[in-house]
PDB file of C-alpha atoms in Angstrom:
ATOM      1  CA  UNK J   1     -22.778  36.321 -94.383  1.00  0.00           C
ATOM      2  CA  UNK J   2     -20.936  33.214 -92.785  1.00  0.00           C
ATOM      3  CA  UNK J   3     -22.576  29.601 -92.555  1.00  0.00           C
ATOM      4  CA  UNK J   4     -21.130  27.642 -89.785  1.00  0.00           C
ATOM      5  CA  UNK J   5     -21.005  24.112 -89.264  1.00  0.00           C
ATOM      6  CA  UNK J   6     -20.546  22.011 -86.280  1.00  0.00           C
ATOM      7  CA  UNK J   7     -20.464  18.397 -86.142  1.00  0.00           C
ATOM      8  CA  UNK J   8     -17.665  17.760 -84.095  1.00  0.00           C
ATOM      9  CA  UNK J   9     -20.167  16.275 -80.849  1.00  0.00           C
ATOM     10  CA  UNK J  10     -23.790  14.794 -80.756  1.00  0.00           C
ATOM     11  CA  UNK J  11     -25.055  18.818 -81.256  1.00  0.00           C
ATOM     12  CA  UNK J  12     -25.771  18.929 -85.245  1.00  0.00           C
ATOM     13  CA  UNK J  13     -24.974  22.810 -85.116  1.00  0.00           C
ATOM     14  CA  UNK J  14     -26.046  24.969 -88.003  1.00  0.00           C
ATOM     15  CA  UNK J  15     -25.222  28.871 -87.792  1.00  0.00           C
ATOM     16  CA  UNK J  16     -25.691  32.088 -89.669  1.00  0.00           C
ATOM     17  CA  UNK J  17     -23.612  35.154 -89.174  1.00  0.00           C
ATOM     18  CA  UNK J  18     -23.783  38.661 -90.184  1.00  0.00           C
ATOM     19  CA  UNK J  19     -19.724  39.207 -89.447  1.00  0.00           C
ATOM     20  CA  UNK J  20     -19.692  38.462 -85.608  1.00  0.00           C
ATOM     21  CA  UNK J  21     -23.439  38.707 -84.868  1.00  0.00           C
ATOM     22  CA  UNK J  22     -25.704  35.413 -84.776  1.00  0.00           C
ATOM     23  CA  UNK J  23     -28.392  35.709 -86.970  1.00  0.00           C
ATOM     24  CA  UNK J  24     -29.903  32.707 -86.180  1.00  0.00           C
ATOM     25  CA  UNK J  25     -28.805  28.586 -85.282  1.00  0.00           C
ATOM     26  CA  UNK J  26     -30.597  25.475 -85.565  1.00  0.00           C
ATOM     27  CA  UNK J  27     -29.155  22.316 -84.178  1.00  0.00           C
ATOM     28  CA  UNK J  28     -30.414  19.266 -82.172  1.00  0.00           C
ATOM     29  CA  UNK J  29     -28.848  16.859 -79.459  1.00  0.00           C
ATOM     30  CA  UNK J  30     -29.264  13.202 -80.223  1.00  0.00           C
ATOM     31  CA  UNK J  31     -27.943  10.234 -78.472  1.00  0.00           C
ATOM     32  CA  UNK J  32     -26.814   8.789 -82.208  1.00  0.00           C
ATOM     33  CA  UNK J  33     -24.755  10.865 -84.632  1.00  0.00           C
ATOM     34  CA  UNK J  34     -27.596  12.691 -86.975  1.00  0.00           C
ATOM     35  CA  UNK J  35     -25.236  14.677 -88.904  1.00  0.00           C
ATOM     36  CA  UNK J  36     -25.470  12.459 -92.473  1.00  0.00           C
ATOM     37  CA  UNK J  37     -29.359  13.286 -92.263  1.00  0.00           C
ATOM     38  CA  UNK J  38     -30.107  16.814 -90.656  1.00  0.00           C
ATOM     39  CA  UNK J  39     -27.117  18.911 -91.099  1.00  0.00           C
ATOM     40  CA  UNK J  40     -27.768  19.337 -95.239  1.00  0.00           C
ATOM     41  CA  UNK J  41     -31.968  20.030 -94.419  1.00  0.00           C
ATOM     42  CA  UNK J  42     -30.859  22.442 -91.215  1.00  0.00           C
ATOM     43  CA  UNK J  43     -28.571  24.522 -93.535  1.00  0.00           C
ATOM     44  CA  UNK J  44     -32.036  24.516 -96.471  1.00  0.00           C
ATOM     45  CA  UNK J  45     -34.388  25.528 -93.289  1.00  0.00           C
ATOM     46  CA  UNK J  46     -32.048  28.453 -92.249  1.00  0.00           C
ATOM     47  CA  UNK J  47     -31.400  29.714 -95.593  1.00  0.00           C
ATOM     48  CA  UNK J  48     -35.226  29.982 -97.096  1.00  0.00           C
ATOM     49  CA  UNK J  49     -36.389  30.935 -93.389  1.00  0.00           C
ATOM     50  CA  UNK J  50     -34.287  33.708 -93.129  1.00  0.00           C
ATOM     51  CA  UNK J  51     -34.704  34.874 -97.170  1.00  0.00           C
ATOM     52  CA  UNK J  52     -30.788  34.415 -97.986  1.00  0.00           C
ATOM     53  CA  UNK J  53     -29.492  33.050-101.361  1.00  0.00           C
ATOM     54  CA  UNK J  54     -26.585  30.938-101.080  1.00  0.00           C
ATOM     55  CA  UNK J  55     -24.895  34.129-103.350  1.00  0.00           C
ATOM     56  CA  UNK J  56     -25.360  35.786-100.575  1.00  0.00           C
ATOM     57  CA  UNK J  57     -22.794  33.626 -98.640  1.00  0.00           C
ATOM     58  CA  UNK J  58     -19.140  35.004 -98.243  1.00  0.00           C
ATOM     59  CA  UNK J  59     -17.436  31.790 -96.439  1.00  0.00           C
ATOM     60  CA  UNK J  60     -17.997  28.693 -94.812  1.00  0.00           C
ATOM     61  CA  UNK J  61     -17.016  27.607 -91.571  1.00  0.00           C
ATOM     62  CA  UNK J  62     -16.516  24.320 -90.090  1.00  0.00           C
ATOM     63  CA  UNK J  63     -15.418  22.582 -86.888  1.00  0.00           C
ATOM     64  CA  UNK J  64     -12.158  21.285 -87.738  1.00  0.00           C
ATOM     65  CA  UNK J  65     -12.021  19.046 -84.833  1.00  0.00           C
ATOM     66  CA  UNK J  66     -10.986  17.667 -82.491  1.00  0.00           C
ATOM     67  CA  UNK J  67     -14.241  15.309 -81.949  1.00  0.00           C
ATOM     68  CA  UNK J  68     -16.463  12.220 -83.814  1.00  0.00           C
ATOM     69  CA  UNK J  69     -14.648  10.837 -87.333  1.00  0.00           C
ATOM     70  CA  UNK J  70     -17.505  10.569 -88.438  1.00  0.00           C
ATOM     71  CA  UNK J  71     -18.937  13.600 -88.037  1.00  0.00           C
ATOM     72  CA  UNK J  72     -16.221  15.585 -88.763  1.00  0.00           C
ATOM     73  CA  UNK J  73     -15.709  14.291 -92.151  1.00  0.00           C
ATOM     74  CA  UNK J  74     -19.396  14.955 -92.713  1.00  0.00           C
ATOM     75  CA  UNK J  75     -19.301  18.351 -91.766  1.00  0.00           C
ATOM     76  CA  UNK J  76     -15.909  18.892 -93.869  1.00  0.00           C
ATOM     77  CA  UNK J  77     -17.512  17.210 -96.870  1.00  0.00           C
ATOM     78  CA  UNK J  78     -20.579  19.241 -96.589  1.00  0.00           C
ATOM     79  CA  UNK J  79     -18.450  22.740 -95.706  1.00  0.00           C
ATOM     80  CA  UNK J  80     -15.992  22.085 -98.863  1.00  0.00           C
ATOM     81  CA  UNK J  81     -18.716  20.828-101.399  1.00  0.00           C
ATOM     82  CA  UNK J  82     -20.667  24.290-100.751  1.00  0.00           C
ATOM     83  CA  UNK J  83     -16.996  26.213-101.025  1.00  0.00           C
ATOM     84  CA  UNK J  84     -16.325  24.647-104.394  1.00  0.00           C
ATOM     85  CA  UNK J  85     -19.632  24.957-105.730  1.00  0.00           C
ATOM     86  CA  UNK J  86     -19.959  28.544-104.766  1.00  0.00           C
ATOM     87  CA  UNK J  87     -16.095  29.714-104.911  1.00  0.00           C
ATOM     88  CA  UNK J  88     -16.012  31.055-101.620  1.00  0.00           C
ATOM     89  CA  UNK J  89     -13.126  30.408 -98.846  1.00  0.00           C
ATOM     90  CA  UNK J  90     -13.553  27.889 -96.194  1.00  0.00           C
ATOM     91  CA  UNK J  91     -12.344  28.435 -92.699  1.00  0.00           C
ATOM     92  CA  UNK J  92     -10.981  25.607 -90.301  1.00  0.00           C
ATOM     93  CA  UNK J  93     -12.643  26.283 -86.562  1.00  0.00           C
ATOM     94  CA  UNK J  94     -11.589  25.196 -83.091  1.00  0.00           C
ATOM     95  CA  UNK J  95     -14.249  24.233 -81.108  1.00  0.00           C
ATOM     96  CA  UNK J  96     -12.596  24.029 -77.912  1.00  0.00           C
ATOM     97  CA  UNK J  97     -10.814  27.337 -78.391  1.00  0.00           C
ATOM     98  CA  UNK J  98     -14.586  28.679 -79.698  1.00  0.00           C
ATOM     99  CA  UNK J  99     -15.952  26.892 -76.383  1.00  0.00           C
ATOM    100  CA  UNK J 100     -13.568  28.614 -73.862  1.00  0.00           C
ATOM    101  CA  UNK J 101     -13.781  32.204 -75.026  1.00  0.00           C
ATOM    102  CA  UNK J 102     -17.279  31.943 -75.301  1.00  0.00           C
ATOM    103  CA  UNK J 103     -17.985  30.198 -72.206  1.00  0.00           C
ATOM    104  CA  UNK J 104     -15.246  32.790 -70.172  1.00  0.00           C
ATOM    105  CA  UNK J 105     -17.286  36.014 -71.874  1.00  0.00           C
ATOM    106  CA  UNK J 106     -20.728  34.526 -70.516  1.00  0.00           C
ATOM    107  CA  UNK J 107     -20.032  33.806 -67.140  1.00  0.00           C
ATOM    108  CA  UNK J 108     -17.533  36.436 -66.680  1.00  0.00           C
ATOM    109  CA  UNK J 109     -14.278  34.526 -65.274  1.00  0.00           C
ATOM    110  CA  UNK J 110     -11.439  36.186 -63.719  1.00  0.00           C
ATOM    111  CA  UNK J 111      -9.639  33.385 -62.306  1.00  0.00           C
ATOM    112  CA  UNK J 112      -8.056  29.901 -62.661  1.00  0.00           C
ATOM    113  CA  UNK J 113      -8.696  27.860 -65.954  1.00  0.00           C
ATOM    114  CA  UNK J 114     -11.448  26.818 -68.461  1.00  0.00           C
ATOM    115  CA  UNK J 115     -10.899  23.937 -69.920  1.00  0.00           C
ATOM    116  CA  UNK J 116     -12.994  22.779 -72.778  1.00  0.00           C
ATOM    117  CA  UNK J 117     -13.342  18.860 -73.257  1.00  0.00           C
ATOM    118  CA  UNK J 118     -14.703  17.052 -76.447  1.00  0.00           C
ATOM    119  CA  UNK J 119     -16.038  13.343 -75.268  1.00  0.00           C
ATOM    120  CA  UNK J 120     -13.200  10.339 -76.633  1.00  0.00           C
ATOM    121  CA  UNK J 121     -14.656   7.449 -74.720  1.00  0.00           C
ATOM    122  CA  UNK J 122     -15.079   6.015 -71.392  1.00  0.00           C
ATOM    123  CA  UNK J 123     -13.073   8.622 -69.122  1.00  0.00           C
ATOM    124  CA  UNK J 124     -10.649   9.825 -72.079  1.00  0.00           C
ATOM    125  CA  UNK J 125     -11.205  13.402 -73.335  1.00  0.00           C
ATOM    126  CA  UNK J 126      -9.748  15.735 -76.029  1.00  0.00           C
ATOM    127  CA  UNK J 127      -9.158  19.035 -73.707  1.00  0.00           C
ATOM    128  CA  UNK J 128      -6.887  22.508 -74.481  1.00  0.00           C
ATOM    129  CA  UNK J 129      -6.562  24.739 -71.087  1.00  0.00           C
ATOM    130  CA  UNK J 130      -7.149  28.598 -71.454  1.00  0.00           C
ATOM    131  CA  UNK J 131      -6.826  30.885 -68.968  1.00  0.00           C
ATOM    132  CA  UNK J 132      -9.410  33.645 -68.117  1.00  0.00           C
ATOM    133  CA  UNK J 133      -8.004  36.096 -70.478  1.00  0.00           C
ATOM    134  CA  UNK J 134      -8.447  33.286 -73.016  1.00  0.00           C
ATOM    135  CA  UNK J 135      -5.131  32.908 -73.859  1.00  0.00           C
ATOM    136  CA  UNK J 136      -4.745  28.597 -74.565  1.00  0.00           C
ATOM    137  CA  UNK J 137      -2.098  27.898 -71.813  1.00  0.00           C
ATOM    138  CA  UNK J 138      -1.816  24.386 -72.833  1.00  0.00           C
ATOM    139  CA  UNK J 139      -2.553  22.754 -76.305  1.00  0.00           C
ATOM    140  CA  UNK J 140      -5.046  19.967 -77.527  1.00  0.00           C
ATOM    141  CA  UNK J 141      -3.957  16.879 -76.309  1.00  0.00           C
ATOM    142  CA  UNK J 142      -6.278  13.188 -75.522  1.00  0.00           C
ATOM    143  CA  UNK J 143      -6.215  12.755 -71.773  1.00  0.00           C
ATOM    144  CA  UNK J 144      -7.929  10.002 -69.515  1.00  0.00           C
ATOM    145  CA  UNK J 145      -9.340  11.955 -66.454  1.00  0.00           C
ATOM    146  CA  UNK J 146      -8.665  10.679 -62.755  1.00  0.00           C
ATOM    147  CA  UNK J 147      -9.031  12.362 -59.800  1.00  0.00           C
ATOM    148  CA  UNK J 148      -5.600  13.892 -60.056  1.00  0.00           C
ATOM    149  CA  UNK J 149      -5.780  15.101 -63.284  1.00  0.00           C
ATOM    150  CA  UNK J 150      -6.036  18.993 -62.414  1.00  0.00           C
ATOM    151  CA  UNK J 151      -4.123  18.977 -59.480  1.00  0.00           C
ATOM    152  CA  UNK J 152      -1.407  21.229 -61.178  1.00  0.00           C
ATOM    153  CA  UNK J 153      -4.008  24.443 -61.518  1.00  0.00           C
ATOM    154  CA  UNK J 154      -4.336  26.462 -59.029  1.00  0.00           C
ATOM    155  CA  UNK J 155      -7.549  28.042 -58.388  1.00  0.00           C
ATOM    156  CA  UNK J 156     -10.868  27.547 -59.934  1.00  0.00           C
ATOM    157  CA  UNK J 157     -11.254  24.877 -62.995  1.00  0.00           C
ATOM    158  CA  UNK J 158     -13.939  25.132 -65.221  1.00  0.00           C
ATOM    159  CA  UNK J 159     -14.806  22.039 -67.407  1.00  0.00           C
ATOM    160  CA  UNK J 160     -17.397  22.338 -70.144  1.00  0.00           C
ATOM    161  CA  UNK J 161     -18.172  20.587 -72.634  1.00  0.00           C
ATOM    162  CA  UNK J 162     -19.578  17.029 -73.533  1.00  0.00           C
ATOM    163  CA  UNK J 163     -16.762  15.878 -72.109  1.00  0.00           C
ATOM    164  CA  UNK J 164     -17.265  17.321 -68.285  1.00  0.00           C
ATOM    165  CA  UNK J 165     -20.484  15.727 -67.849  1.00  0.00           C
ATOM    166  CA  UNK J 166     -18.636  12.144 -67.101  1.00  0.00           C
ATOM    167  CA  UNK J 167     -16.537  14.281 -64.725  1.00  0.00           C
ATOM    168  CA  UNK J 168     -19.380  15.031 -62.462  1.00  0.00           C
ATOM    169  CA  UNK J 169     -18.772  12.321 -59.531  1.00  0.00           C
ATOM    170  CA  UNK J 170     -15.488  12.103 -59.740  1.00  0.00           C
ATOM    171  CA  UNK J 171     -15.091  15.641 -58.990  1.00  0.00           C
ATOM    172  CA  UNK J 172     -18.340  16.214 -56.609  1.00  0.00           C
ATOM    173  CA  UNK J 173     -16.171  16.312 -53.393  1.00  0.00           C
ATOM    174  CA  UNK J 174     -13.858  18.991 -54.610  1.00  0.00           C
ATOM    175  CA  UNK J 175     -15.428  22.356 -54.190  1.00  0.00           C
ATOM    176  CA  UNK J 176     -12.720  24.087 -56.711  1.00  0.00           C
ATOM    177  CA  UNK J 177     -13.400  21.815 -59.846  1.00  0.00           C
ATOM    178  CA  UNK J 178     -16.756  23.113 -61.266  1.00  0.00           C
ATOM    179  CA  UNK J 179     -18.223  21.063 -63.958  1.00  0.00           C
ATOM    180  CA  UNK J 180     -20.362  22.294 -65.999  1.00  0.00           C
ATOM    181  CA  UNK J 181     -22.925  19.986 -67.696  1.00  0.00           C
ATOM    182  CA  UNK J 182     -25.322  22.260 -70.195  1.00  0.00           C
ATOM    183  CA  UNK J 183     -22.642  24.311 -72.153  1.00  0.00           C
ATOM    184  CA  UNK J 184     -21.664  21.911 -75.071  1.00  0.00           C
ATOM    185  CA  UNK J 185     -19.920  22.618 -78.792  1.00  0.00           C
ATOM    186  CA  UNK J 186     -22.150  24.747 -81.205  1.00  0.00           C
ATOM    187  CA  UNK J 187     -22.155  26.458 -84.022  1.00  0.00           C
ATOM    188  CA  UNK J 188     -23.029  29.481 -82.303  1.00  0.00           C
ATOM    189  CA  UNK J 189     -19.620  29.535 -80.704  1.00  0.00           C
ATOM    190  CA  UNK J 190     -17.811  29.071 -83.563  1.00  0.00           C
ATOM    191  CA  UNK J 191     -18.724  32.023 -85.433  1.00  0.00           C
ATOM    192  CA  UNK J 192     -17.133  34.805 -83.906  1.00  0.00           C
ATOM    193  CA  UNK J 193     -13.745  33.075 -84.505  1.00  0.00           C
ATOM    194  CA  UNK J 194     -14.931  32.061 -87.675  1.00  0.00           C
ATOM    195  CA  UNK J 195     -14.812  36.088 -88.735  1.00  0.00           C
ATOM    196  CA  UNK J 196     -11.719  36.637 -87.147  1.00  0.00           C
ATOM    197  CA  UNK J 197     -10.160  34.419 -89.217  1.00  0.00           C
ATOM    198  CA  UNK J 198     -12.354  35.395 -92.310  1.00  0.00           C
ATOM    199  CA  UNK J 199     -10.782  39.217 -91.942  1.00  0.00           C
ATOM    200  CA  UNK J 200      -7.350  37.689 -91.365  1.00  0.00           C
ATOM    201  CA  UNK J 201      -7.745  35.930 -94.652  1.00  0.00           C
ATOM    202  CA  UNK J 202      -6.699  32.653 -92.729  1.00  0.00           C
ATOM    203  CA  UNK J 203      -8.754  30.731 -94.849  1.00  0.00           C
ATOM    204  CA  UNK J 204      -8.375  26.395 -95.155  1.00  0.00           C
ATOM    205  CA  UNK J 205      -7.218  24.854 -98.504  1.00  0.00           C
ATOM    206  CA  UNK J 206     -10.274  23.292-100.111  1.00  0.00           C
ATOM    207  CA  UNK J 207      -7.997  20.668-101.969  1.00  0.00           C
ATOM    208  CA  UNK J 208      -6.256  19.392 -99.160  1.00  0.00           C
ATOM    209  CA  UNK J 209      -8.418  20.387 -95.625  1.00  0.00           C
ATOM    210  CA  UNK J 210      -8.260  17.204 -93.800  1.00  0.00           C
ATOM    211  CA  UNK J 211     -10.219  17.666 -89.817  1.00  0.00           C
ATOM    212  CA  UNK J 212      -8.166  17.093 -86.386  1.00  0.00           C
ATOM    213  CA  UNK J 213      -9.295  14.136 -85.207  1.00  0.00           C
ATOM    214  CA  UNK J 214      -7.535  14.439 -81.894  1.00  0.00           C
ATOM    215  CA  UNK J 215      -5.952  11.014 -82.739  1.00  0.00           C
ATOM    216  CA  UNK J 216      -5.283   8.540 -85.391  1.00  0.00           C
ATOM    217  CA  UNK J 217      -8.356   6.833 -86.220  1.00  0.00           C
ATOM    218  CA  UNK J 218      -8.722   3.319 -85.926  1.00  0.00           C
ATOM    219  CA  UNK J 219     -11.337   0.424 -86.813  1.00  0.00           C
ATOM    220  CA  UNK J 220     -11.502  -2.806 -84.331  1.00  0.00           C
ATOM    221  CA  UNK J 221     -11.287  -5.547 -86.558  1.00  0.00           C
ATOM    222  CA  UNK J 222     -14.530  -8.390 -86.809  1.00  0.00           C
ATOM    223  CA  UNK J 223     -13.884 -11.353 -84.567  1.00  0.00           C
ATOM    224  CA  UNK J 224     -13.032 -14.886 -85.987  1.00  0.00           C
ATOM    225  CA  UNK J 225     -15.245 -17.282 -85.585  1.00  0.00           C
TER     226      UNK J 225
END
């Protein structure tokens, strides 16, 4: 059984999986960041309402980013403090990769590119490209979306995330760019990876797992008076 974390977005993402299969999530949109208080009690809720023993755990995965500082280092502190405590491995998740092949399998795409964004602020994104065999055709980078920002695909462009929301307007005038609002980062997405890389034994070093934050962080220093 493999506990999943995500806390990459807003969505405080809590999975359980029998090797690929979802045995059951619990997460919540805010507007704030809620990871520090719910994503400890939504992993206690799953366990005891489900009957499984933390023994009964074989790894933990987390989001390793990119996405919110903050709640990225929650979710790794929380992932590697259960890891140590119960000597299983811990395994380091993309959530954009996790978002494109899941959002490509549900809708069924055969052409042009998915391209899963994690919100930076104002119009910048963190985005990888994947085609619609899932293969990442271009590799996380931080981009600030215009109008020309996709002009270089051809055919369909599918932007999910909670990233492609802002997107919306911009975009509304060009029939090929389909944004997709409702299909965000989750736990849910994460976990077939998550056993992929569990059977590959690609498992994150608990002493020195550090998340992709997309970029390096920085704090705006308080105004003089």
């Amino acid at each position: 059984m493999i506990l999943v974390l995500d806390s990459a977005t807003k969505v405080c993402s809590v999975a359980l999986f029998d090797q690929s299969n979802l045995v059951a999530c619990r997460e919540e949109l805010s507007e704030q960041y809620i990871h520090a208080e719910k994503l400890n009690p939504f992993i206690e809720e799953l366990l005891l309402q489900y009957k499984i023993s933390m023994k009964d755990l074989t790894a933990v995965a987390v989001s390793e980013g990119p996405g919110s500082y903050t709640g990225l280092r929650i979710g790794a502190a929380s992932a590697k403090g259960l890891c140590f405590a119960l000597g299983i491995p811990l395994i380091a998740v993309n959530p954009l990769e996790a978002m494109a092949k899941a959002y490509i399998a549900a809708k069924g795409v055969e052409l042009g590119v998915v391209i899963p964004m994690i919100d930076a602020r104002r119009m910048e994104v963190f985005c990888e490209v994947y085609d619609s065999s899932g293969q990442c055709v271009q590799a996380m980078q931080p981009i600030i979306v215009d109008a020309h920002a996709f002009d270089a695909f051809e055919g369909p462009v599918y932007a999910i995330g909670d990233g492609a929301p802002k997107l919306a307007e911009l975009f509304s005038d060009q029939p090929r760019i389909h944004v997709e609002t409702q299909f965000e980062s989750s736990a849910r997405w994460l976990g077939p990876l998550a056993f992929d890389l569990f059977q590959q034994k690609r498992f994150a070093d608990l002493a020195y797992f550090e998340p992709n934050y997309g970029k390096d962080f920085q704090t705006t220093a308080p105004k003089v008076r």
